[in-house]
PDB file of C-alpha atoms and ligand atoms in Angstrom:
ATOM      1  CA  MET A1323     113.235  55.415 153.576  1.00 48.00           C
ATOM      2  CA  ALA A1324     111.882  52.050 154.703  1.00 60.00           C
ATOM      3  CA  GLN A1325     110.895  51.912 158.393  1.00 62.00           C
ATOM      4  CA  ASN A1326     113.389  49.094 158.896  1.00 66.00           C
ATOM      5  CA  ASP A1327     116.236  51.367 157.812  1.00 84.00           C
ATOM      6  CA  LEU A1328     114.950  54.078 160.086  1.00 89.00           C
ATOM      7  CA  ASN A1329     115.100  51.773 163.103  1.00 89.00           C
ATOM      8  CA  LYS A1330     117.892  49.332 162.356  1.00 90.00           C
ATOM      9  CA  ASN A1331     120.638  51.135 164.253  1.00 94.00           C
ATOM     10  CA  ARG A1332     118.587  52.723 167.022  1.00 97.00           C
ATOM     11  CA  VAL A1333     119.200  52.149 170.719  1.00 98.00           C
ATOM     12  CA  ILE A1334     116.535  53.511 173.049  1.00 98.00           C
ATOM     13  CA  ALA A1335     118.471  54.493 176.186  1.00 98.00           C
ATOM     14  CA  VAL A1336     116.376  55.017 179.309  1.00 98.00           C
ATOM     15  CA  HIS A1337     118.513  56.610 182.051  1.00 98.00           C
ATOM     16  CA  ASP A1338     118.718  59.812 184.065  1.00 98.00           C
ATOM     17  CA  ILE A1339     120.779  62.823 183.072  1.00 98.00           C
ATOM     18  CA  SER A1340     123.147  63.578 185.916  1.00 98.00           C
ATOM     19  CA  CYS A1341     124.417  66.874 184.537  1.00 98.00           C
ATOM     20  CA  VAL A1342     127.821  66.443 186.180  1.00 98.00           C
ATOM     21  CA  GLY A1343     129.564  63.244 187.269  1.00 98.00           C
ATOM     22  CA  ARG A1344     130.008  61.073 184.140  1.00 98.00           C
ATOM     23  CA  CYS A1345     127.285  58.494 184.573  1.00 98.00           C
ATOM     24  CA  SER A1346     123.993  57.457 182.964  1.00 98.00           C
ATOM     25  CA  LEU A1347     123.223  59.308 179.716  1.00 98.00           C
ATOM     26  CA  THR A1348     126.380  61.449 179.724  1.00 98.00           C
ATOM     27  CA  VAL A1349     128.294  58.173 179.499  1.00 98.00           C
ATOM     28  CA  ALA A1350     125.884  56.036 177.415  1.00 98.00           C
ATOM     29  CA  LEU A1351     125.504  58.591 174.621  1.00 98.00           C
ATOM     30  CA  PRO A1352     129.175  59.160 173.754  1.00 98.00           C
ATOM     31  CA  ILE A1353     130.069  55.475 174.070  1.00 98.00           C
ATOM     32  CA  LEU A1354     127.178  54.239 171.921  1.00 98.00           C
ATOM     33  CA  SER A1355     127.866  56.975 169.364  1.00 98.00           C
ATOM     34  CA  ALA A1356     131.502  55.883 169.235  1.00 98.00           C
ATOM     35  CA  ALA A1357     130.192  52.371 168.562  1.00 98.00           C
ATOM     36  CA  GLY A1358     128.345  53.768 165.539  1.00 97.00           C
ATOM     37  CA  LEU A1359     124.863  53.491 167.027  1.00 98.00           C
ATOM     38  CA  GLU A1360     122.073  56.024 166.914  1.00 97.00           C
ATOM     39  CA  THR A1361     120.958  56.702 170.472  1.00 97.00           C
ATOM     40  CA  SER A1362     117.430  57.916 171.165  1.00 98.00           C
ATOM     41  CA  VAL A1363     117.071  58.941 174.776  1.00 98.00           C
ATOM     42  CA  ILE A1364     114.345  58.814 177.388  1.00 98.00           C
ATOM     43  CA  PRO A1365     115.632  60.914 180.315  1.00 98.00           C
ATOM     44  CA  THR A1366     114.081  59.548 183.506  1.00 97.00           C
ATOM     45  CA  ALA A1367     115.143  62.473 185.695  1.00 97.00           C
ATOM     46  CA  VAL A1368     117.469  65.466 185.550  1.00 98.00           C
ATOM     47  CA  LEU A1369     119.888  65.902 188.454  1.00 98.00           C
ATOM     48  CA  SER A1370     122.567  68.540 188.910  1.00 98.00           C
ATOM     49  CA  THR A1371     124.976  65.714 189.853  1.00 98.00           C
ATOM     50  CA  HIS A1372     124.573  62.004 190.571  1.00 96.00           C
ATOM     51  CA  THR A1373     123.495  61.093 194.098  1.00 94.00           C
ATOM     52  CA  GLY A1374     126.734  59.502 195.329  1.00 92.00           C
ATOM     53  CA  GLU A1375     128.736  61.545 197.871  1.00 91.00           C
ATOM     54  CA  PHE A1376     127.309  64.841 196.604  1.00 95.00           C
ATOM     55  CA  SER A1377     124.938  66.733 198.842  1.00 95.00           C
ATOM     56  CA  GLY A1378     122.457  69.403 197.770  1.00 97.00           C
ATOM     57  CA  TYR A1379     121.889  67.987 194.290  1.00 97.00           C
ATOM     58  CA  THR A1380     118.725  68.966 192.401  1.00 98.00           C
ATOM     59  CA  PHE A1381     116.336  66.263 191.196  1.00 97.00           C
ATOM     60  CA  ARG A1382     113.594  66.736 188.628  1.00 97.00           C
ATOM     61  CA  ASP A1383     111.471  63.642 188.189  1.00 97.00           C
ATOM     62  CA  LEU A1384     110.433  63.143 184.537  1.00 97.00           C
ATOM     63  CA  THR A1385     108.055  60.212 185.115  1.00 97.00           C
ATOM     64  CA  ASP A1386     105.102  62.098 183.615  1.00 97.00           C
ATOM     65  CA  ASP A1387     107.018  62.837 180.396  1.00 98.00           C
ATOM     66  CA  ILE A1388     107.894  59.270 179.469  1.00 98.00           C
ATOM     67  CA  GLU A1389     104.522  58.051 178.194  1.00 98.00           C
ATOM     68  CA  PRO A1390     103.869  61.141 176.008  1.00 98.00           C
ATOM     69  CA  ILE A1391     107.361  60.766 174.495  1.00 98.00           C
ATOM     70  CA  CYS A1392     106.611  57.113 173.724  1.00 98.00           C
ATOM     71  CA  GLU A1393     103.211  57.955 172.219  1.00 98.00           C
ATOM     72  CA  HIS A1394     104.825  60.500 169.909  1.00 98.00           C
ATOM     73  CA  TRP A1395     107.509  58.024 168.881  1.00 98.00           C
ATOM     74  CA  LYS A1396     104.848  55.400 168.154  1.00 97.00           C
ATOM     75  CA  SER A1397     103.039  57.877 165.889  1.00 97.00           C
ATOM     76  CA  LEU A1398     106.331  58.190 163.944  1.00 96.00           C
ATOM     77  CA  GLY A1399     106.619  54.419 163.563  1.00 94.00           C
ATOM     78  CA  LEU A1400     109.849  54.300 165.547  1.00 96.00           C
ATOM     79  CA  GLY A1401     111.238  50.979 166.720  1.00 95.00           C
ATOM     80  CA  ALA A1402     114.559  49.885 168.132  1.00 97.00           C
ATOM     81  CA  ARG A1403     117.368  47.425 167.605  1.00 97.00           C
ATOM     82  CA  SER A1404     118.046  47.600 171.305  1.00 98.00           C
ATOM     83  CA  ILE A1405     116.462  48.958 174.473  1.00 98.00           C
ATOM     84  CA  TYR A1406     118.894  49.812 177.252  1.00 98.00           C
ATOM     85  CA  THR A1407     117.599  50.810 180.683  1.00 98.00           C
ATOM     86  CA  GLY A1408     119.565  52.159 183.649  1.00 98.00           C
ATOM     87  CA  TYR A1409     118.816  54.445 186.586  1.00 97.00           C
ATOM     88  CA  LEU A1410     115.071  54.992 186.963  1.00 97.00           C
ATOM     89  CA  GLY A1411     113.824  57.993 188.888  1.00 88.00           C
ATOM     90  CA  SER A1412     110.734  56.556 190.590  1.00 92.00           C
ATOM     91  CA  PHE A1413     108.941  53.303 191.355  1.00 94.00           C
ATOM     92  CA  ARG A1414     106.188  54.206 188.878  1.00 96.00           C
ATOM     93  CA  GLN A1415     108.803  54.362 186.112  1.00 97.00           C
ATOM     94  CA  LEU A1416     109.408  50.632 186.441  1.00 97.00           C
ATOM     95  CA  GLU A1417     105.893  49.888 185.167  1.00 97.00           C
ATOM     96  CA  ILE A1418     106.077  52.569 182.498  1.00 98.00           C
ATOM     97  CA  VAL A1419     109.383  51.161 181.242  1.00 98.00           C
ATOM     98  CA  GLU A1420     107.920  47.645 181.143  1.00 97.00           C
ATOM     99  CA  LYS A1421     105.242  49.007 178.821  1.00 97.00           C
ATOM    100  CA  LEU A1422     107.869  50.833 176.760  1.00 98.00           C
ATOM    101  CA  ILE A1423     109.724  47.545 176.241  1.00 98.00           C
ATOM    102  CA  ALA A1424     106.534  45.735 175.268  1.00 96.00           C
ATOM    103  CA  ASP A1425     105.629  48.537 172.814  1.00 96.00           C
ATOM    104  CA  PHE A1426     109.021  48.980 171.120  1.00 97.00           C
ATOM    105  CA  LYS A1427     110.472  45.489 171.217  1.00 96.00           C
ATOM    106  CA  GLY A1428     110.521  43.781 167.827  1.00 94.00           C
ATOM    107  CA  ASP A1429     111.478  40.132 167.208  1.00 94.00           C
ATOM    108  CA  ASP A1430     115.213  40.944 167.123  1.00 95.00           C
ATOM    109  CA  THR A1431     115.378  43.767 169.663  1.00 98.00           C
ATOM    110  CA  PHE A1432     118.076  43.168 172.271  1.00 98.00           C
ATOM    111  CA  VAL A1433     116.973  44.285 175.738  1.00 98.00           C
ATOM    112  CA  LEU A1434     119.714  45.183 178.216  1.00 98.00           C
ATOM    113  CA  VAL A1435     118.642  46.050 181.756  1.00 98.00           C
ATOM    114  CA  ASP A1436     121.214  47.583 184.073  1.00 98.00           C
ATOM    115  CA  PRO A1437     119.415  47.333 187.436  1.00 98.00           C
ATOM    116  CA  VAL A1438     121.029  50.477 188.887  1.00 97.00           C
ATOM    117  CA  MET A1439     120.157  50.485 192.592  1.00 97.00           C
ATOM    118  CA  GLY A1440     123.273  50.566 194.742  1.00 95.00           C
ATOM    119  CA  ASP A1441     126.914  49.753 195.307  1.00 93.00           C
ATOM    120  CA  ALA A1442     129.332  48.736 198.061  1.00 92.00           C
ATOM    121  CA  GLY A1443     126.534  46.884 199.885  1.00 95.00           C
ATOM    122  CA  ARG A1444     124.166  49.855 200.088  1.00 95.00           C
ATOM    123  CA  LEU A1445     121.189  51.140 198.113  1.00 95.00           C
ATOM    124  CA  TYR A1446     121.628  54.579 196.533  1.00 93.00           C
ATOM    125  CA  SER A1447     119.637  57.325 198.234  1.00 88.00           C
ATOM    126  CA  ARG A1448     116.111  57.485 196.705  1.00 88.00           C
ATOM    127  CA  ILE A1449     116.045  53.674 196.080  1.00 94.00           C
ATOM    128  CA  ASP A1450     114.222  51.436 198.555  1.00 94.00           C
ATOM    129  CA  GLU A1451     113.253  47.779 199.067  1.00 94.00           C
ATOM    130  CA  ILE A1452     109.971  48.173 197.179  1.00 96.00           C
ATOM    131  CA  PHE A1453     111.895  49.440 194.189  1.00 97.00           C
ATOM    132  CA  VAL A1454     114.097  46.315 194.335  1.00 97.00           C
ATOM    133  CA  GLY A1455     110.963  44.136 194.027  1.00 96.00           C
ATOM    134  CA  GLY A1456     109.856  46.076 190.928  1.00 97.00           C
ATOM    135  CA  MET A1457     113.325  45.793 189.388  1.00 98.00           C
ATOM    136  CA  LYS A1458     113.124  41.989 189.590  1.00 98.00           C
ATOM    137  CA  LYS A1459     110.133  42.160 187.265  1.00 97.00           C
ATOM    138  CA  LEU A1460     111.908  44.481 184.822  1.00 98.00           C
ATOM    139  CA  CYS A1461     114.873  42.070 184.748  1.00 98.00           C
ATOM    140  CA  SER A1462     112.507  39.291 183.673  1.00 98.00           C
ATOM    141  CA  MET A1463     111.950  41.169 180.377  1.00 98.00           C
ATOM    142  CA  ALA A1464     115.671  41.448 179.568  1.00 98.00           C
ATOM    143  CA  ASP A1465     117.919  39.403 177.302  1.00 98.00           C
ATOM    144  CA  MET A1466     120.859  40.491 179.431  1.00 98.00           C
ATOM    145  CA  ILE A1467     121.263  42.063 182.872  1.00 98.00           C
ATOM    146  CA  VAL A1468     124.431  43.687 184.227  1.00 98.00           C
ATOM    147  CA  PRO A1469     124.218  44.164 188.005  1.00 98.00           C
ATOM    148  CA  ASN A1470     127.155  44.719 190.335  1.00 97.00           C
ATOM    149  CA  ILE A1471     127.451  42.397 193.348  1.00 97.00           C
ATOM    150  CA  THR A1472     125.369  44.683 195.584  1.00 97.00           C
ATOM    151  CA  GLU A1473     122.506  44.745 193.080  1.00 98.00           C
ATOM    152  CA  ALA A1474     122.805  41.012 192.399  1.00 98.00           C
ATOM    153  CA  ALA A1475     122.550  40.219 196.123  1.00 98.00           C
ATOM    154  CA  MET A1476     119.443  42.411 196.400  1.00 98.00           C
ATOM    155  CA  LEU A1477     117.788  40.956 193.302  1.00 98.00           C
ATOM    156  CA  THR A1478     118.328  37.391 194.514  1.00 98.00           C
ATOM    157  CA  ASP A1479     117.700  37.967 198.254  1.00 98.00           C
ATOM    158  CA  SER A1480     121.239  36.733 198.908  1.00 98.00           C
ATOM    159  CA  GLU A1481     123.796  37.770 201.485  1.00 98.00           C
ATOM    160  CA  TYR A1482     126.054  40.603 200.277  1.00 98.00           C
ATOM    161  CA  ILE A1483     129.754  39.801 200.583  1.00 98.00           C
ATOM    162  CA  GLY A1484     132.001  42.714 199.638  1.00 94.00           C
ATOM    163  CA  HIS A1485     135.458  41.116 199.720  1.00 92.00           C
ATOM    164  CA  GLY A1486     137.042  37.702 200.053  1.00 95.00           C
ATOM    165  CA  TYR A1487     134.118  35.844 198.494  1.00 97.00           C
ATOM    166  CA  SER A1488     134.570  32.507 196.734  1.00 97.00           C
ATOM    167  CA  LYS A1489     134.007  31.598 193.111  1.00 97.00           C
ATOM    168  CA  ASP A1490     131.029  29.523 194.287  1.00 98.00           C
ATOM    169  CA  TYR A1491     129.423  32.634 195.818  1.00 98.00           C
ATOM    170  CA  ILE A1492     129.665  34.407 192.450  1.00 98.00           C
ATOM    171  CA  LYS A1493     128.387  31.384 190.528  1.00 98.00           C
ATOM    172  CA  ASP A1494     125.466  31.029 192.921  1.00 98.00           C
ATOM    173  CA  LEU A1495     124.533  34.701 192.435  1.00 98.00           C
ATOM    174  CA  LEU A1496     124.701  34.288 188.663  1.00 98.00           C
ATOM    175  CA  LYS A1497     122.517  31.184 188.652  1.00 98.00           C
ATOM    176  CA  LYS A1498     119.935  32.847 190.881  1.00 98.00           C
ATOM    177  CA  LEU A1499     119.957  35.953 188.665  1.00 98.00           C
ATOM    178  CA  SER A1500     119.252  33.812 185.626  1.00 98.00           C
ATOM    179  CA  LEU A1501     116.120  32.484 187.347  1.00 98.00           C
ATOM    180  CA  LEU A1502     114.699  36.002 187.061  1.00 98.00           C
ATOM    181  CA  GLY A1503     114.493  35.333 183.314  1.00 98.00           C
ATOM    182  CA  PRO A1504     117.348  36.831 181.254  1.00 98.00           C
ATOM    183  CA  ARG A1505     119.506  34.579 179.093  1.00 98.00           C
ATOM    184  CA  TYR A1506     122.729  36.394 180.040  1.00 98.00           C
ATOM    185  CA  SER A1507     123.630  37.547 183.546  1.00 98.00           C
ATOM    186  CA  ILE A1508     126.837  39.560 183.740  1.00 98.00           C
ATOM    187  CA  LEU A1509     128.263  40.602 187.104  1.00 97.00           C
ATOM    188  CA  SER A1510     130.558  43.620 187.131  1.00 95.00           C
ATOM    189  CA  GLY A1511     133.121  44.581 189.776  1.00 92.00           C
ATOM    190  CA  VAL A1512     134.225  41.011 190.547  1.00 95.00           C
ATOM    191  CA  SER A1513     137.641  40.507 192.151  1.00 94.00           C
ATOM    192  CA  PHE A1514     139.209  37.361 193.639  1.00 95.00           C
ATOM    193  CA  GLU A1515     142.643  38.889 194.250  1.00 92.00           C
ATOM    194  CA  ASP A1516     144.100  42.343 194.882  1.00 90.00           C
ATOM    195  CA  GLY A1517     145.067  44.165 191.718  1.00 89.00           C
ATOM    196  CA  LYS A1518     142.714  42.185 189.447  1.00 92.00           C
ATOM    197  CA  ASN A1519     139.123  43.164 188.739  1.00 90.00           C
ATOM    198  CA  GLY A1520     136.602  42.274 186.092  1.00 91.00           C
ATOM    199  CA  SER A1521     133.419  40.440 185.277  1.00 96.00           C
ATOM    200  CA  ALA A1522     131.721  37.073 185.640  1.00 98.00           C
ATOM    201  CA  ALA A1523     129.064  35.842 183.223  1.00 98.00           C
ATOM    202  CA  TYR A1524     126.491  33.078 182.958  1.00 98.00           C
ATOM    203  CA  ASP A1525     124.620  31.946 179.879  1.00 98.00           C
ATOM    204  CA  ARG A1526     121.417  30.228 180.993  1.00 98.00           C
ATOM    205  CA  GLU A1527     120.979  28.475 177.644  1.00 98.00           C
ATOM    206  CA  THR A1528     124.390  26.801 177.520  1.00 98.00           C
ATOM    207  CA  GLY A1529     124.909  26.626 181.317  1.00 98.00           C
ATOM    208  CA  GLU A1530     128.375  28.137 180.780  1.00 98.00           C
ATOM    209  CA  PHE A1531     130.174  30.404 183.281  1.00 98.00           C
ATOM    210  CA  SER A1532     133.000  32.704 182.177  1.00 97.00           C
ATOM    211  CA  PHE A1533     135.358  35.098 183.938  1.00 97.00           C
ATOM    212  CA  PHE A1534     137.242  38.125 182.586  1.00 96.00           C
ATOM    213  CA  PHE A1535     139.866  40.079 184.514  1.00 93.00           C
ATOM    214  CA  SER A1536     142.283  42.918 183.957  1.00 91.00           C
ATOM    215  CA  ASP A1537     144.954  44.610 186.101  1.00 90.00           C
ATOM    216  CA  HIS A1538     143.150  47.040 188.323  1.00 83.00           C
ATOM    217  CA  VAL A1539     143.796  50.106 190.449  1.00 84.00           C
ATOM    218  CA  ASP A1540     142.102  49.421 193.781  1.00 76.00           C
ATOM    219  CA  GLY A1541     139.490  51.854 195.064  1.00 81.00           C
ATOM    220  CA  PHE A1542     135.933  52.909 194.336  1.00 87.00           C
ATOM    221  CA  TYR A1543     135.136  54.852 191.168  1.00 92.00           C
ATOM    222  CA  TYR A1544     131.719  56.320 190.327  1.00 94.00           C
ATOM    223  CA  GLY A1545     129.900  55.544 187.083  1.00 96.00           C
ATOM    224  CA  THR A1546     131.999  52.513 186.160  1.00 95.00           C
ATOM    225  CA  GLY A1547     128.894  50.282 185.978  1.00 95.00           C
ATOM    226  CA  ASP A1548     127.418  52.630 183.367  1.00 97.00           C
ATOM    227  CA  VAL A1549     130.697  52.796 181.429  1.00 98.00           C
ATOM    228  CA  PHE A1550     130.956  49.003 181.435  1.00 97.00           C
ATOM    229  CA  ALA A1551     127.338  48.356 180.401  1.00 98.00           C
ATOM    230  CA  SER A1552     127.419  50.948 177.599  1.00 98.00           C
ATOM    231  CA  ALA A1553     130.700  49.614 176.177  1.00 98.00           C
ATOM    232  CA  LEU A1554     129.353  46.058 176.428  1.00 98.00           C
ATOM    233  CA  LEU A1555     126.173  46.908 174.534  1.00 98.00           C
ATOM    234  CA  GLY A1556     128.124  48.807 171.858  1.00 98.00           C
ATOM    235  CA  ALA A1557     130.268  45.727 171.236  1.00 98.00           C
ATOM    236  CA  ILE A1558     127.338  43.285 171.184  1.00 98.00           C
ATOM    237  CA  LEU A1559     125.469  45.445 168.666  1.00 98.00           C
ATOM    238  CA  ASN A1560     128.630  45.436 166.528  1.00 98.00           C
ATOM    239  CA  GLU A1561     128.190  41.665 166.229  1.00 97.00           C
ATOM    240  CA  LYS A1562     130.967  40.765 168.659  1.00 98.00           C
ATOM    241  CA  SER A1563     130.341  37.555 170.620  1.00 97.00           C
ATOM    242  CA  VAL A1564     129.199  37.978 174.221  1.00 97.00           C
ATOM    243  CA  SER A1565     132.600  36.876 175.570  1.00 97.00           C
ATOM    244  CA  GLU A1566     134.492  39.144 173.217  1.00 97.00           C
ATOM    245  CA  SER A1567     132.163  42.024 174.154  1.00 98.00           C
ATOM    246  CA  ILE A1568     132.727  41.496 177.875  1.00 97.00           C
ATOM    247  CA  LYS A1569     136.491  41.483 177.330  1.00 97.00           C
ATOM    248  CA  ILE A1570     136.310  44.714 175.306  1.00 97.00           C
ATOM    249  CA  ALA A1571     134.105  46.353 177.972  1.00 97.00           C
ATOM    250  CA  VAL A1572     136.361  45.237 180.863  1.00 95.00           C
ATOM    251  CA  ASP A1573     139.467  46.581 179.093  1.00 95.00           C
ATOM    252  CA  PHE A1574     137.694  49.858 178.304  1.00 97.00           C
ATOM    253  CA  THR A1575     136.459  50.355 181.869  1.00 95.00           C
ATOM    254  CA  ILE A1576     139.747  49.455 183.540  1.00 94.00           C
ATOM    255  CA  GLY A1577     141.607  51.685 181.056  1.00 95.00           C
ATOM    256  CA  ALA A1578     139.330  54.581 182.049  1.00 97.00           C
ATOM    257  CA  ILE A1579     139.926  53.882 185.752  1.00 95.00           C
ATOM    258  CA  ARG A1580     143.701  53.840 185.213  1.00 95.00           C
ATOM    259  CA  ARG A1581     143.531  57.241 183.503  1.00 96.00           C
ATOM    260  CA  THR A1582     141.500  58.627 186.402  1.00 96.00           C
ATOM    261  CA  TYR A1583     143.978  57.290 188.936  1.00 95.00           C
ATOM    262  CA  ALA A1584     146.883  58.822 186.968  1.00 95.00           C
ATOM    263  CA  ALA A1585     145.070  62.187 186.770  1.00 96.00           C
ATOM    264  CA  GLY A1586     144.343  62.094 190.514  1.00 94.00           C
ATOM    265  CA  THR A1587     140.933  63.747 190.136  1.00 93.00           C
ATOM    266  CA  ASP A1588     138.086  63.652 192.661  1.00 95.00           C
ATOM    267  CA  LYS A1589     136.432  60.249 192.111  1.00 93.00           C
ATOM    268  CA  ARG A1590     132.929  61.688 192.375  1.00 96.00           C
ATOM    269  CA  TYR A1591     133.402  63.224 188.918  1.00 97.00           C
ATOM    270  CA  GLY A1592     133.558  59.822 187.267  1.00 97.00           C
ATOM    271  CA  VAL A1593     136.181  58.065 185.196  1.00 98.00           C
ATOM    272  CA  HIS A1594     138.185  59.499 182.299  1.00 98.00           C
ATOM    273  CA  PHE A1595     136.672  57.256 179.644  1.00 98.00           C
ATOM    274  CA  GLU A1596     137.057  59.828 176.861  1.00 98.00           C
ATOM    275  CA  GLY A1597     140.719  59.010 176.250  1.00 98.00           C
ATOM    276  CA  GLU A1598     139.867  55.311 175.889  1.00 98.00           C
ATOM    277  CA  LEU A1599     137.382  55.868 173.055  1.00 98.00           C
ATOM    278  CA  PRO A1600     139.906  55.519 170.199  1.00 98.00           C
ATOM    279  CA  SER A1601     141.079  52.120 171.524  1.00 98.00           C
ATOM    280  CA  TYR A1602     137.442  51.089 171.963  1.00 98.00           C
ATOM    281  CA  ILE A1603     136.574  52.005 168.388  1.00 98.00           C
ATOM    282  CA  LYS A1604     139.635  50.081 167.247  1.00 98.00           C
ATOM    283  CA  ALA A1605     138.643  47.030 169.311  1.00 98.00           C
ATOM    284  CA  LEU A1606     135.274  47.118 167.550  1.00 98.00           C
ATOM    285  CA  GLY A1607     137.143  46.936 164.227  1.00 96.00           C
ATOM    286  CA  LYS A1608     136.013  50.389 163.199  1.00 91.00           C
ATOM    287  CA  LEU A1609     139.416  52.063 162.760  1.00 81.00           C
TER     288      LEU A1609
HETATM  289  O1  PXL B1291     126.090  55.421 188.076  1.00 80.44           O
HETATM  290  C1  PXL B1291     124.925  55.062 188.672  1.00 80.44           C
HETATM  291  C2  PXL B1291     124.025  56.237 188.946  1.00 80.44           C
HETATM  292  C3  PXL B1291     123.177  56.705 187.976  1.00 80.44           C
HETATM  293  N1  PXL B1291     122.353  57.750 188.188  1.00 80.44           N
HETATM  294  C4  PXL B1291     122.328  58.378 189.366  1.00 80.44           C
HETATM  295  C5  PXL B1291     123.154  57.947 190.396  1.00 80.44           C
HETATM  296  C6  PXL B1291     124.027  56.870 190.198  1.00 80.44           C
HETATM  297  C7  PXL B1291     124.926  56.434 191.249  1.00 80.44           C
HETATM  298  O2  PXL B1291     125.125  57.040 192.272  1.00 80.44           O
HETATM  299  O3  PXL B1291     123.108  58.602 191.567  1.00 80.44           O
HETATM  300  C8  PXL B1291     121.405  59.541 189.563  1.00 80.44           C
END
């Protein structure tokens, strides 16, 4: 088989495995598979659960495994249609992942960086200010970045406003994000009114802003950034336009939140995205 065929549908997904809690790889893998993509994984760390509101979780740092995995893949001639990075387990991984992108990026490889660092105005435990500085550099290598408002404020050294912000605040964040380098900056978790939540986007090349909202159940749900980013990437790689992809990803994420609300489960265990997969596949035109 030609090398091009071997690589044409491959996404390299660089995230942790939180064994329980529906985030990172346990979300990216099923969603990208549903989108018909082959997902090759680089696990950055293995945790018994994610780090939000759980105490006593285990954490195995896999920093030292990443370069040998990449070397082996290079010896096999592997490349990627897309590289998708999320939660990184150490500061040193930022540099290693920069090298990974440089090594595996071909002319048409789409690089999506989800700068996973915090939420609700606070950094996740294990992430510090120095890490934020390194993440700015990683964002400069991306075609698209998908921070939430907390991460966007940190990446742009802006004030964090949790509620009641104006459209100008969001536009200003997006413009500043684009100065880091990516063509597309997509903010998740944006809400201008109760009961509506969604995304705001900026395309640096056209100078266009766009907004996408859906009816929302208020409250905080873990892993929704990962669900959104994975669904977004799946749609983009299925040749949907960026706006169409954002709409599909917003509908998918909000649908998963609604199911979780209806089920009344502990929010730490993530959102019930599984039941939304058939509608997602249909929205991609695959059913
Ligand atoms: O969903 C973001 C995320 C990913 N990975 C780990 C996390 C979190 C958020 O808390 O702790 C390990």
